[in-house]
Coordinates of N, CA and C in Angstrom, one line a residue:
M6 N -14.0 -11.1 -6.2 CA -13.4 -11.1 -7.6 C -12.8 -9.7 -7.9
A7 N -13.4 -8.7 -7.5 CA -13.0 -7.3 -7.9 C -11.5 -7.0 -7.5
K8 N -11.1 -7.6 -6.4 CA -9.7 -7.4 -5.9 C -8.7 -7.9 -6.9
F9 N -9.1 -8.9 -7.7 CA -8.1 -9.5 -8.6 C -8.3 -9.0 -10.0
L10 N -9.2 -8.1 -10.3 CA -9.4 -7.6 -11.6 C -8.2 -6.9 -12.2
R11 N -7.9 -7.1 -13.4 CA -6.8 -6.3 -14.1 C -7.5 -5.5 -15.2
K12 N -7.0 -4.3 -15.4 CA -7.6 -3.4 -16.4 C -6.8 -3.5 -17.7
V13 N -7.5 -3.8 -18.8 CA -6.9 -3.8 -20.2 C -7.6 -2.7 -21.0
V14 N -6.8 -1.9 -21.7 CA -7.4 -0.8 -22.5 C -7.1 -1.1 -24.0
I15 N -8.1 -1.0 -24.8 CA -8.0 -1.2 -26.2 C -7.9 0.2 -26.9
L16 N -6.8 0.4 -27.7 CA -6.6 1.6 -28.4 C -6.5 1.3 -29.9
G17 N -6.9 2.3 -30.7 CA -6.8 2.1 -32.2 C -7.6 3.1 -32.9
T18 N -7.2 3.3 -34.2 CA -7.9 4.3 -35.0 C -9.3 3.8 -35.4
T19 N -10.2 4.7 -35.8 CA -11.5 4.3 -36.4 C -11.3 3.4 -37.6
G20 N -12.0 2.3 -37.6 CA -12.0 1.4 -38.7 C -10.9 0.3 -38.6
S21 N -10.2 0.3 -37.4 CA -9.2 -0.8 -37.2 C -9.7 -2.1 -36.9
G22 N -11.0 -2.2 -36.5 CA -11.6 -3.4 -36.2 C -11.6 -3.8 -34.7
K23 N -11.2 -2.8 -33.8 CA -11.1 -3.1 -32.4 C -12.5 -3.3 -31.8
T24 N -13.5 -2.6 -32.2 CA -14.8 -2.7 -31.6 C -15.5 -4.1 -32.0
T25 N -15.2 -4.5 -33.2 CA -15.7 -5.8 -33.7 C -15.1 -6.9 -32.9
F26 N -13.8 -6.8 -32.6 CA -13.1 -7.7 -31.8 C -13.7 -7.8 -30.4
F27 N -13.9 -6.6 -29.8 CA -14.5 -6.4 -28.5 C -15.9 -7.1 -28.4
K28 N -16.7 -6.9 -29.4 CA -18.1 -7.5 -29.5 C -18.0 -9.0 -29.7
N29 N -17.0 -9.5 -30.4 CA -16.9 -10.9 -30.6 C -16.4 -11.6 -29.3
L30 N -15.7 -10.9 -28.5 CA -15.3 -11.4 -27.2 C -16.5 -11.5 -26.3
I31 N -17.4 -10.5 -26.3 CA -18.6 -10.5 -25.5 C -19.5 -11.6 -25.9
S32 N -19.6 -11.8 -27.2 CA -20.5 -12.9 -27.7 C -19.9 -14.3 -27.5
A33 N -18.6 -14.3 -27.1 CA -17.9 -15.6 -26.8 C -18.0 -16.5 -28.0
G34 N -18.0 -15.9 -29.2 CA -18.0 -16.7 -30.4 C -19.3 -17.3 -30.8
N35 N -20.4 -17.0 -30.0 CA -21.7 -17.6 -30.3 C -22.5 -16.8 -31.4
D36 N -22.1 -15.5 -31.6 CA -22.8 -14.7 -32.6 C -21.8 -13.8 -33.3
F37 N -21.0 -14.4 -34.2 CA -19.9 -13.8 -34.8 C -20.3 -12.6 -35.6
L38 N -19.7 -11.4 -35.4 CA -20.1 -10.2 -36.1 C -19.3 -10.0 -37.4
G39 N -18.0 -10.0 -37.3 CA -17.1 -9.8 -38.4 C -17.2 -8.5 -39.1
G40 N -17.7 -7.5 -38.5 CA -17.9 -6.2 -39.2 C -16.6 -5.4 -39.2
E41 N -16.3 -4.8 -40.3 CA -15.2 -3.9 -40.5 C -15.7 -2.6 -41.1
V42 N -15.1 -1.5 -40.7 CA -15.4 -0.2 -41.4 C -14.1 0.4 -41.9
Q43 N -14.2 1.2 -42.9 CA -13.1 2.0 -43.4 C -13.5 3.5 -43.3
R44 N -12.5 4.3 -43.1 CA -12.8 5.7 -42.9 C -12.5 6.4 -44.3
K45 N -13.4 7.3 -44.7 CA -13.3 8.1 -45.9 C -13.4 9.5 -45.5
V46 N -12.4 10.3 -45.8 CA -12.4 11.7 -45.5 C -12.4 12.5 -46.8
K47 N -13.4 13.4 -46.8 CA -13.4 14.3 -48.0 C -13.7 15.7 -47.6
L48 N -13.2 16.6 -48.5 CA -13.3 18.1 -48.2 C -14.4 18.6 -49.2
E49 N -15.5 19.1 -48.6 CA -16.5 19.7 -49.4 C -16.9 21.1 -48.8
E50 N -16.7 22.1 -49.7 CA -17.0 23.5 -49.3 C -16.4 23.9 -48.0
S51 N -15.1 23.5 -47.9 CA -14.3 23.9 -46.7 C -14.8 23.2 -45.4
I52 N -15.5 22.1 -45.6 CA -16.0 21.4 -44.4 C -15.4 20.0 -44.4
L53 N -14.6 19.6 -43.4 CA -14.1 18.3 -43.4 C -15.1 17.3 -42.9
E54 N -15.4 16.3 -43.8 CA -16.5 15.4 -43.5 C -16.0 14.0 -43.4
N55 N -16.3 13.3 -42.3 CA -15.9 11.9 -42.1 C -17.1 11.0 -42.3
T56 N -16.8 10.0 -43.1 CA -17.9 9.0 -43.4 C -17.3 7.6 -43.1
F57 N -18.1 6.7 -42.7 CA -17.7 5.3 -42.5 C -18.5 4.4 -43.3
T58 N -17.9 3.6 -44.1 CA -18.6 2.7 -45.0 C -18.1 1.3 -44.9
T59 N -18.9 0.3 -45.2 CA -18.4 -1.1 -45.2 C -17.4 -1.3 -46.3
I60 N -16.3 -2.0 -46.0 CA -15.3 -2.3 -47.0 C -15.8 -3.1 -48.2
D61 N -16.5 -4.2 -47.9 CA -17.0 -5.1 -48.9 C -18.3 -5.7 -48.4
K62 N -19.4 -5.2 -48.9 CA -20.7 -5.6 -48.4 C -21.0 -7.1 -48.6
N63 N -20.2 -7.7 -49.5 CA -20.4 -9.1 -49.8 C -19.7 -10.0 -48.7
I64 N -18.8 -9.3 -48.0 CA -18.0 -10.1 -47.0 C -18.4 -9.7 -45.6
Y65 N -18.5 -8.4 -45.4 CA -18.7 -7.8 -44.0 C -20.2 -7.4 -43.8
Q66 N -20.6 -7.6 -42.6 CA -22.0 -7.2 -42.2 C -21.9 -6.6 -40.8
N67 N -23.0 -5.9 -40.4 CA -23.1 -5.3 -39.1 C -21.9 -4.4 -38.8
S68 N -21.5 -3.5 -39.7 CA -20.4 -2.6 -39.5 C -20.7 -1.7 -38.3
T69 N -19.7 -1.4 -37.5 CA -19.9 -0.6 -36.3 C -18.6 0.3 -36.0
T70 N -18.8 1.3 -35.2 CA -17.7 2.1 -34.8 C -18.1 2.6 -33.4
T71 N -17.1 2.7 -32.5 CA -17.4 3.2 -31.1 C -17.5 4.7 -31.1
I72 N -18.6 5.2 -30.5 CA -18.8 6.7 -30.4 C -18.2 7.3 -29.1
S73 N -17.9 6.5 -28.1 CA -17.2 7.1 -27.0 C -16.3 6.0 -26.4
F74 N -16.8 5.0 -25.7 CA -16.0 3.9 -25.2 C -17.0 2.8 -24.7
N75 N -16.5 1.5 -24.8 CA -17.2 0.4 -24.3 C -16.5 -0.2 -23.2
V76 N -17.2 -0.7 -22.2 CA -16.6 -1.3 -21.0 C -17.3 -2.6 -20.7
K77 N -16.5 -3.6 -20.4 CA -17.0 -4.9 -20.1 C -16.1 -5.7 -19.1
L78 N -16.7 -6.4 -18.2 CA -16.0 -7.3 -17.3 C -15.9 -8.7 -18.0
M79 N -14.7 -9.2 -18.2 CA -14.6 -10.5 -18.9 C -13.8 -11.4 -18.0
L80 N -14.1 -12.7 -18.2 CA -13.3 -13.7 -17.5 C -12.7 -14.6 -18.5
F81 N -11.4 -14.7 -18.6 CA -10.7 -15.6 -19.4 C -10.3 -16.8 -18.6
V82 N -10.5 -18.0 -19.1 CA -10.2 -19.3 -18.4 C -9.4 -20.2 -19.2
V83 N -8.4 -20.8 -18.6 CA -7.7 -21.9 -19.2 C -8.0 -23.2 -18.4
T84 N -8.5 -24.2 -19.1 CA -8.8 -25.5 -18.5 C -7.6 -26.4 -18.3
K85 N -7.7 -27.4 -17.6 CA -6.6 -28.3 -17.4 C -6.3 -29.1 -18.6
T86 N -7.1 -29.1 -19.6 CA -6.9 -29.7 -20.9 C -6.3 -28.6 -21.9
N87 N -6.0 -27.4 -21.4 CA -5.4 -26.3 -22.1 C -6.3 -25.7 -23.1
Y88 N -7.6 -25.7 -22.8 CA -8.6 -25.0 -23.7 C -8.9 -23.6 -23.1
F89 N -9.0 -22.7 -24.1 CA -9.1 -21.3 -23.7 C -10.6 -20.8 -23.9
H90 N -11.2 -20.4 -22.7 CA -12.6 -19.9 -22.8 C -12.6 -18.4 -22.5
Y91 N -13.6 -17.7 -22.9 CA -13.8 -16.3 -22.6 C -15.3 -16.0 -22.6
F92 N -15.7 -15.2 -21.6 CA -17.1 -14.9 -21.5 C -17.3 -13.7 -20.6
P93 N -18.4 -12.9 -20.7 CA -18.6 -11.8 -19.8 C -18.8 -12.3 -18.4
L94 N -18.2 -11.5 -17.5 CA -18.3 -11.8 -16.0 C -19.5 -11.2 -15.5
T95 N -20.6 -11.9 -15.3 CA -21.9 -11.3 -14.9 C -22.3 -11.8 -13.5
S96 N -21.7 -12.9 -13.0 CA -22.0 -13.4 -11.6 C -20.8 -14.2 -11.2
N97 N -21.0 -14.8 -10.0 CA -19.9 -15.7 -9.4 C -20.1 -17.1 -9.9
E98 N -21.1 -17.4 -10.7 CA -21.3 -18.7 -11.2 C -20.5 -18.8 -12.5
L99 N -19.8 -20.0 -12.6 CA -19.0 -20.2 -13.8 C -19.7 -21.2 -14.7
P100 N -19.7 -21.0 -16.0 CA -20.3 -21.9 -17.0 C -19.4 -23.1 -17.3
I101 N -18.3 -23.2 -16.5 CA -17.4 -24.4 -16.6 C -17.3 -25.1 -15.3
D102 N -17.1 -26.4 -15.3 CA -17.0 -27.2 -14.1 C -15.7 -26.7 -13.4
E103 N -15.8 -26.3 -12.2 CA -14.6 -25.8 -11.4 C -13.5 -26.8 -11.4
E104 N -13.7 -28.0 -11.4 CA -12.7 -29.0 -11.3 C -11.8 -29.0 -12.6
D105 N -12.4 -28.5 -13.6 CA -11.7 -28.5 -14.9 C -10.8 -27.2 -15.1
I106 N -10.9 -26.3 -14.2 CA -10.3 -25.0 -14.4 C -8.8 -25.0 -13.9
D107 N -7.9 -24.6 -14.7 CA -6.5 -24.5 -14.4 C -6.1 -23.1 -14.0
A108 N -6.5 -22.1 -14.7 CA -6.2 -20.7 -14.5 C -7.3 -19.7 -14.9
I109 N -7.4 -18.6 -14.2 CA -8.4 -17.6 -14.6 C -7.8 -16.2 -14.7
Y110 N -8.4 -15.4 -15.5 CA -7.9 -14.0 -15.7 C -9.1 -13.1 -15.7
P111 N -9.6 -12.6 -14.5 CA -10.7 -11.6 -14.5 C -10.2 -10.3 -15.0
T112 N -10.9 -9.7 -16.0 CA -10.3 -8.6 -16.7 C -11.4 -7.5 -17.0
L113 N -11.1 -6.3 -16.7 CA -12.0 -5.2 -17.1 C -11.4 -4.6 -18.4
I114 N -12.2 -4.7 -19.5 CA -11.7 -4.3 -20.8 C -12.4 -3.0 -21.2
I115 N -11.7 -2.0 -21.6 CA -12.2 -0.7 -22.1 C -11.8 -0.5 -23.5
D116 N -12.8 -0.4 -24.4 CA -12.6 -0.1 -25.8 C -12.8 1.3 -26.1
N117 N -11.8 2.0 -26.4 CA -11.9 3.5 -26.7 C -12.3 3.8 -28.1
A118 N -13.0 4.9 -28.2 CA -13.3 5.4 -29.6 C -12.1 5.8 -30.3
G119 N -12.1 5.6 -31.7 CA -10.9 5.9 -32.5 C -11.0 7.3 -33.1
Q120 N -12.1 8.0 -33.1 CA -12.2 9.3 -33.7 C -11.3 10.3 -32.9
E121 N -10.8 11.2 -33.7 CA -9.8 12.2 -33.1 C -10.5 13.1 -32.0
R122 N -11.8 13.3 -32.2 CA -12.5 14.2 -31.2 C -12.6 13.6 -29.8
F123 N -12.3 12.3 -29.7 CA -12.3 11.6 -28.4 C -10.9 11.3 -27.9
D124 N -9.9 11.9 -28.5 CA -8.5 11.7 -28.0 C -8.3 11.9 -26.6
F125 N -9.1 12.9 -26.0 CA -8.9 13.3 -24.6 C -9.3 12.1 -23.7
M126 N -10.1 11.2 -24.2 CA -10.6 10.1 -23.3 C -9.5 9.0 -23.2
T127 N -8.6 9.0 -24.2 CA -7.6 8.0 -24.1 C -6.7 8.1 -22.9
D128 N -6.3 9.3 -22.5 CA -5.5 9.5 -21.3 C -6.3 9.1 -20.1
I129 N -7.6 9.4 -20.1 CA -8.4 9.1 -18.9 C -8.5 7.6 -18.8
S130 N -8.8 6.9 -19.8 CA -9.0 5.4 -19.7 C -7.7 4.7 -19.5
L131 N -6.6 5.3 -20.0 CA -5.3 4.6 -19.8 C -4.9 4.6 -18.3
D132 N -5.3 5.6 -17.5 CA -4.9 5.7 -16.2 C -5.2 4.4 -15.4
G133 N -4.2 3.8 -14.8 CA -4.4 2.6 -14.0 C -4.4 1.3 -14.9
A134 N -4.1 1.4 -16.2 CA -4.1 0.2 -17.0 C -3.0 -0.8 -16.6
D135 N -3.4 -2.0 -16.6 CA -2.4 -3.1 -16.4 C -1.9 -3.7 -17.7
G136 N -2.6 -3.4 -18.8 CA -2.2 -3.9 -20.1 C -2.9 -3.1 -21.2
V137 N -2.3 -3.0 -22.4 CA -2.8 -2.3 -23.5 C -2.8 -3.1 -24.7
I138 N -3.9 -3.1 -25.4 CA -4.0 -3.7 -26.7 C -4.2 -2.6 -27.8
I139 N -3.3 -2.6 -28.8 CA -3.4 -1.6 -29.8 C -3.8 -2.2 -31.1
F140 N -4.8 -1.7 -31.7 CA -5.3 -2.1 -33.0 C -4.9 -1.2 -34.1
S141 N -4.5 -1.8 -35.3 CA -4.2 -1.0 -36.4 C -4.9 -1.5 -37.7
D142 N -5.4 -0.6 -38.5 CA -6.0 -1.0 -39.8 C -4.8 -1.3 -40.7
G143 N -4.6 -2.6 -41.1 CA -3.5 -2.9 -41.9 C -3.6 -2.5 -43.3
T144 N -4.8 -1.9 -43.7 CA -4.9 -1.4 -45.1 C -4.8 0.1 -45.1
N145 N -4.4 0.7 -44.0 CA -4.3 2.2 -43.9 C -3.0 2.5 -43.2
I146 N -2.0 3.1 -44.0 CA -0.7 3.4 -43.5 C -0.8 4.4 -42.3
Q147 N -1.7 5.3 -42.4 CA -1.9 6.3 -41.3 C -2.3 5.6 -40.0
S148 N -3.1 4.6 -40.1 CA -3.5 3.9 -38.9 C -2.3 3.1 -38.3
V149 N -1.5 2.5 -39.2 CA -0.3 1.8 -38.8 C 0.7 2.8 -38.1
E150 N 0.9 3.9 -38.7 CA 1.8 4.9 -38.1 C 1.3 5.4 -36.8
R151 N 0.0 5.4 -36.5 CA -0.5 5.9 -35.3 C -0.1 5.0 -34.1
I152 N 0.4 3.8 -34.4 CA 0.8 2.9 -33.3 C 1.9 3.5 -32.5
S153 N 2.8 4.2 -33.1 CA 3.9 4.8 -32.3 C 3.4 5.9 -31.4
V154 N 2.3 6.6 -31.7 CA 1.7 7.5 -30.8 C 1.2 6.9 -29.6
Y155 N 0.5 5.7 -29.8 CA -0.1 5.0 -28.7 C 1.0 4.4 -27.8
L156 N 2.1 4.0 -28.4 CA 3.2 3.4 -27.6 C 3.9 4.5 -26.8
D157 N 4.0 5.7 -27.3 CA 4.5 6.8 -26.5 C 3.6 7.1 -25.3
M158 N 2.3 7.0 -25.5 CA 1.4 7.2 -24.3 C 1.6 6.2 -23.3
V159 N 1.8 4.9 -23.7 CA 2.1 3.9 -22.7 C 3.4 4.1 -22.0
K160 N 4.4 4.5 -22.7 CA 5.7 4.8 -22.1 C 5.6 5.9 -21.0
K161 N 4.9 6.9 -21.4 CA 4.7 8.0 -20.4 C 4.0 7.5 -19.2
L162 N 3.0 6.7 -19.3 CA 2.3 6.1 -18.2 C 3.2 5.3 -17.4
E163 N 4.0 4.5 -18.0 CA 5.0 3.6 -17.3 C 5.9 4.5 -16.4
G164 N 6.4 5.6 -17.0 CA 7.3 6.5 -16.3 C 6.6 7.1 -15.1
K165 N 5.4 7.5 -15.3 CA 4.6 8.2 -14.3 C 4.4 7.3 -13.1
N166 N 4.0 6.0 -13.4 CA 3.7 5.1 -12.3 C 4.8 4.1 -11.9
N167 N 6.0 4.3 -12.6 CA 7.1 3.5 -12.4 C 6.8 2.0 -12.4
T168 N 6.2 1.6 -13.5 CA 5.7 0.2 -13.7 C 5.9 -0.2 -15.2
E169 N 5.8 -1.5 -15.4 CA 5.8 -2.0 -16.8 C 4.4 -2.4 -17.2
I170 N 4.0 -1.9 -18.4 CA 2.7 -2.3 -18.9 C 2.8 -3.1 -20.2
P171 N 2.4 -4.3 -20.2 CA 2.5 -5.2 -21.4 C 1.6 -4.6 -22.5
V172 N 2.2 -4.6 -23.7 CA 1.4 -4.1 -24.9 C 1.3 -5.2 -25.9
L173 N 0.1 -5.3 -26.5 CA -0.2 -6.3 -27.6 C -0.6 -5.5 -28.8
I174 N 0.0 -5.7 -29.9 CA -0.3 -5.0 -31.2 C -0.9 -5.9 -32.2
F175 N -2.1 -5.6 -32.7 CA -2.7 -6.3 -33.8 C -2.7 -5.5 -35.1
I176 N -2.1 -6.0 -36.1 CA -2.2 -5.4 -37.4 C -3.3 -6.1 -38.1
N177 N -4.5 -5.5 -38.1 CA -5.7 -6.2 -38.5 C -6.0 -6.1 -40.0
K178 N -7.0 -7.0 -40.4 CA -7.5 -7.1 -41.7 C -6.6 -7.8 -42.7
K179 N -5.9 -8.7 -42.2 CA -4.9 -9.5 -43.0 C -5.7 -10.3 -44.1
D180 N -7.0 -10.5 -43.9 CA -7.8 -11.2 -44.9 C -7.9 -10.4 -46.2
L181 N -7.5 -9.1 -46.2 CA -7.6 -8.3 -47.4 C -6.2 -8.2 -48.1
E182 N -5.3 -9.1 -47.7 CA -4.0 -9.1 -48.3 C -4.0 -9.5 -49.8
H183 N -4.9 -10.4 -50.1 CA -5.0 -10.8 -51.5 C -5.5 -9.7 -52.4
K184 N -6.1 -8.7 -51.9 CA -6.6 -7.6 -52.7 C -5.5 -6.5 -53.0
G185 N -4.3 -6.7 -52.3 CA -3.2 -5.9 -52.5 C -3.2 -4.5 -51.8
I186 N -4.1 -4.4 -50.8 CA -4.3 -3.2 -50.0 C -3.8 -3.3 -48.6
Y187 N -3.3 -4.5 -48.3 CA -2.9 -4.8 -46.9 C -1.4 -4.4 -46.7
V188 N -1.1 -3.5 -45.8 CA 0.2 -3.0 -45.5 C 1.0 -4.0 -44.8
G189 N 0.5 -4.5 -43.6 CA 1.0 -5.6 -42.9 C 2.2 -5.3 -42.0
M190 N 2.9 -6.3 -41.6 CA 4.0 -6.3 -40.6 C 5.2 -5.5 -41.2
D191 N 5.5 -5.6 -42.4 CA 6.7 -4.9 -43.0 C 6.7 -3.4 -42.7
S192 N 5.5 -2.8 -42.7 CA 5.4 -1.4 -42.6 C 5.7 -0.9 -41.2
I193 N 5.5 -1.8 -40.2 CA 5.7 -1.3 -38.8 C 7.0 -1.7 -38.2
T194 N 7.6 -2.8 -38.7 CA 8.9 -3.2 -38.2 C 10.0 -2.3 -38.6
R195 N 9.8 -1.4 -39.5 CA 10.8 -0.4 -39.9 C 11.2 0.5 -38.7
W196 N 10.2 0.8 -37.8 CA 10.5 1.7 -36.7 C 10.1 1.1 -35.3
I197 N 9.6 -0.1 -35.3 CA 9.3 -0.8 -34.0 C 10.0 -2.1 -34.0
D198 N 10.7 -2.4 -32.9 CA 11.4 -3.7 -32.8 C 10.4 -4.8 -32.4
S199 N 10.0 -5.6 -33.3 CA 9.0 -6.6 -33.1 C 9.5 -7.7 -32.1
S200 N 10.8 -7.7 -31.8 CA 11.3 -8.7 -30.9 C 11.0 -8.3 -29.5
E201 N 10.7 -7.0 -29.2 CA 10.5 -6.5 -27.9 C 9.0 -6.3 -27.6
I202 N 8.2 -6.2 -28.7 CA 6.8 -6.0 -28.5 C 6.0 -7.1 -29.2
N203 N 4.9 -7.5 -28.7 CA 4.1 -8.6 -29.3 C 3.3 -8.0 -30.4
I204 N 3.6 -8.3 -31.7 CA 2.9 -7.8 -32.8 C 2.4 -9.0 -33.7
Y205 N 1.1 -8.9 -34.0 CA 0.5 -10.1 -34.7 C -0.4 -9.5 -35.9
E206 N -0.4 -10.3 -36.9 CA -1.3 -10.0 -38.0 C -2.6 -10.8 -37.8
T207 N -3.8 -10.1 -37.9 CA -5.0 -10.7 -37.5 C -6.1 -10.3 -38.5
S208 N -7.3 -11.0 -38.3 CA -8.4 -10.7 -39.1 C -9.7 -11.0 -38.3
N209 N -10.6 -10.0 -38.3 CA -11.9 -10.2 -37.6 C -12.8 -11.3 -38.2
L210 N -12.4 -11.8 -39.4 CA -13.1 -12.9 -40.0 C -12.6 -14.2 -39.4
D211 N -11.5 -14.1 -38.6 CA -11.0 -15.3 -38.0 C -10.6 -15.0 -36.6
M212 N -11.6 -15.3 -35.6 CA -11.3 -14.9 -34.2 C -10.2 -15.7 -33.7
E213 N -9.9 -16.9 -34.2 CA -8.8 -17.7 -33.7 C -7.4 -17.0 -33.9
S214 N -7.3 -16.0 -34.9 CA -6.1 -15.3 -35.1 C -5.7 -14.4 -33.9
F215 N -6.7 -14.2 -33.0 CA -6.4 -13.3 -31.8 C -6.1 -14.2 -30.6
I216 N -6.6 -15.4 -30.6 CA -6.6 -16.2 -29.3 C -5.2 -16.4 -28.7
L217 N -4.3 -17.0 -29.5 CA -3.0 -17.3 -29.0 C -2.3 -16.0 -28.5
P218 N -2.2 -14.9 -29.3 CA -1.6 -13.7 -28.9 C -2.3 -13.2 -27.6
L219 N -3.6 -13.3 -27.5 CA -4.3 -12.9 -26.3 C -3.9 -13.7 -25.0
R220 N -3.7 -15.0 -25.2 CA -3.3 -15.8 -24.1 C -1.9 -15.4 -23.6
I221 N -1.0 -15.2 -24.6 CA 0.4 -14.8 -24.2 C 0.4 -13.5 -23.5
F222 N -0.4 -12.5 -24.0 CA -0.5 -11.2 -23.4 C -1.0 -11.3 -22.0
L223 N -2.1 -12.0 -21.8 CA -2.7 -12.1 -20.4 C -1.7 -12.6 -19.4
N224 N -0.9 -13.6 -19.8 CA 0.1 -14.1 -18.9 C 1.3 -13.1 -18.6
Q225 N 1.4 -12.1 -19.4 CA 2.4 -11.1 -19.1 C 1.9 -10.0 -18.1
I226 N 0.6 -10.0 -17.9 CA 0.1 -8.9 -17.0 C 0.4 -9.3 -15.5
H227 N 0.9 -8.3 -14.8 CA 1.2 -8.5 -13.4 C 0.1 -9.1 -12.6
G228 N 0.3 -10.1 -11.8 CA -0.7 -10.7 -11.0 C -1.5 -11.9 -11.7
F229 N -1.3 -12.0 -13.0 CA -1.9 -13.2 -13.7 C -0.8 -14.2 -14.0
P230 N -1.2 -15.5 -14.1 CA -2.6 -16.0 -13.9 C -3.0 -16.2 -12.5
L231 N -4.3 -16.4 -12.2 CA -4.8 -16.8 -10.9 C -5.4 -18.2 -10.9
T232 N -5.4 -18.7 -9.8 CA -6.2 -20.0 -9.6 C -7.5 -19.7 -9.0
L233 N -8.5 -20.5 -9.3 CA -9.8 -20.3 -8.7 C -9.7 -20.4 -7.1
K234 N -8.8 -21.3 -6.7 CA -8.6 -21.4 -5.2 C -8.1 -20.1 -4.6
Q235 N -7.2 -19.4 -5.2 CA -6.8 -18.1 -4.7 C -7.9 -17.1 -4.5
V236 N -8.8 -17.0 -5.5 CA -9.9 -16.1 -5.5 C -10.9 -16.5 -4.4
K237 N -11.2 -17.8 -4.3 CA -12.2 -18.3 -3.3 C -11.6 -18.1 -1.9
T238 N -10.4 -18.4 -1.7 CA -9.8 -18.2 -0.4 C -9.8 -16.8 0.1
A239 N -9.5 -15.9 -0.8 CA -9.5 -14.4 -0.5 C -10.9 -14.0 -0.3
S240 N -11.9 -14.5 -1.1 CA -13.3 -14.1 -0.9 C -13.8 -14.5 0.5
T241 N -13.4 -15.7 0.9 CA -13.9 -16.2 2.2 C -13.2 -15.4 3.3
R242 N -11.9 -15.0 3.1 CA -11.2 -14.3 4.1 C -11.8 -12.9 4.4
Y243 N -12.3 -12.3 3.3 CA -12.7 -10.9 3.5 C -14.2 -10.8 3.7
H244 N -14.9 -11.8 3.9 CA -16.4 -11.7 4.1 C -16.7 -12.2 5.5

């Protein structure tokens, strides 16, 4: 299976919801987290202090933020009835009947920390990436503007390796639109052509908002999709 793995790197500012999305993937929807954090920066006695607090304690629970990076092997599966499954890849045994499987996407996912002090790790984790997912906090214009920085990183990597890297952008926290603090798509399409890049508005309170974009994105990655027969044939050949 390792021969067919594709590397996907998740980038985004602190509080954009990327780690909650990552953990919801790992739980495969069985233990929905739905945690969101917002960043508060204050200056006290010439010391820049960063704090992270829950946006709305009545809505969100289990708030979290990545302190370095998270890594997980995931297997995405499309059945012959066009149903999309995702679960951690822990063994060669599949929790789905092999006869029902139409396509598979074995993926190594890396979730990077959003704090500025870990910026140096972004370049390290991006090396060798087959695809990039960018998260933005739709309630924070600075987080939205940071997307262009991440896109420049991807372009430099494409030039370095002479390859194309699919990019998927999530403008997250759309569920807060009714509170009047959601910036949304309008703020990004002013300087990014949405017809050339996959941009979607999402909410960690609705995992389904990520699924269709994720399916489209996976199919854009070089070497995907795979059939189970391809993997099994290669496995037999090399053993």
